XYZ file of C-alpha atoms in Angstrom:
75
model
C 21.634 96.147 144.274
C 18.988 97.929 142.232
C 19.338 98.654 138.514
C 19.908 102.340 139.305
C 22.638 101.538 141.823
C 24.242 99.187 139.306
C 24.238 101.913 136.643
C 25.736 104.396 139.079
C 28.497 101.955 140.075
C 29.352 101.147 136.452
C 29.427 104.833 135.518
C 31.662 105.577 138.498
C 34.038 102.741 137.572
C 34.167 103.996 133.972
C 35.075 107.523 135.032
C 37.444 106.356 137.797
C 39.392 104.492 135.094
C 40.137 107.883 133.516
C 37.335 108.030 130.941
C 35.027 110.914 130.129
C 31.326 110.157 129.773
C 28.495 111.811 127.862
C 24.790 111.009 127.686
C 25.388 109.182 124.413
C 28.028 106.910 125.967
C 25.842 106.345 129.038
C 22.905 105.322 126.847
C 24.930 103.026 124.597
C 27.224 101.416 127.173
C 25.170 101.425 130.366
C 21.541 101.672 129.162
C 21.273 104.876 131.212
C 18.934 107.609 130.008
C 19.373 109.755 133.134
C 23.107 110.415 133.318
C 22.564 113.777 135.023
C 20.731 112.045 137.863
C 23.477 109.443 138.304
C 26.116 112.217 138.318
C 24.126 114.149 140.925
C 23.951 111.021 143.119
C 27.711 110.489 142.799
C 28.344 114.118 143.759
C 26.063 113.703 146.806
C 28.307 110.798 147.839
C 31.365 113.052 147.641
C 32.743 112.015 144.242
C 34.501 115.076 142.715
C 32.890 114.894 139.276
C 33.758 117.748 136.932
C 31.960 118.716 133.740
C 32.001 120.996 130.736
C 29.960 121.559 127.621
C 31.126 120.477 124.176
C 29.715 121.910 120.964
C 29.254 120.895 117.350
C 29.387 123.833 114.953
C 28.094 124.150 111.417
C 30.201 125.496 108.546
C 29.360 129.071 109.572
C 30.432 128.514 113.178
C 26.896 128.387 114.571
C 26.262 125.922 117.395
C 24.042 123.130 116.095
C 24.455 120.699 118.986
C 25.547 120.981 122.612
C 26.212 118.269 125.181
C 27.912 117.880 128.527
C 30.819 115.593 129.338
C 31.742 114.445 132.828
C 34.931 113.072 134.355
C 36.670 112.469 137.672
C 39.913 114.448 137.855
C 43.110 112.529 138.441
C 44.907 113.368 141.684
């Protein structure tokens, strides 16, 4: 198993356990700097990954940071 395949498997297992993942979590927990690529590969394999953007706002309500979170919906 290659390092990329190992990352993909660990990310899948993490999400399959009911967790949401972001790029920050992927970098810290799985040493993965290309979460979008791993998610794309999982989707190509038929995994029903869902996603949405989250935002950090400043005191005036202006978006100062935006990131995407991914999860596998529970059946």
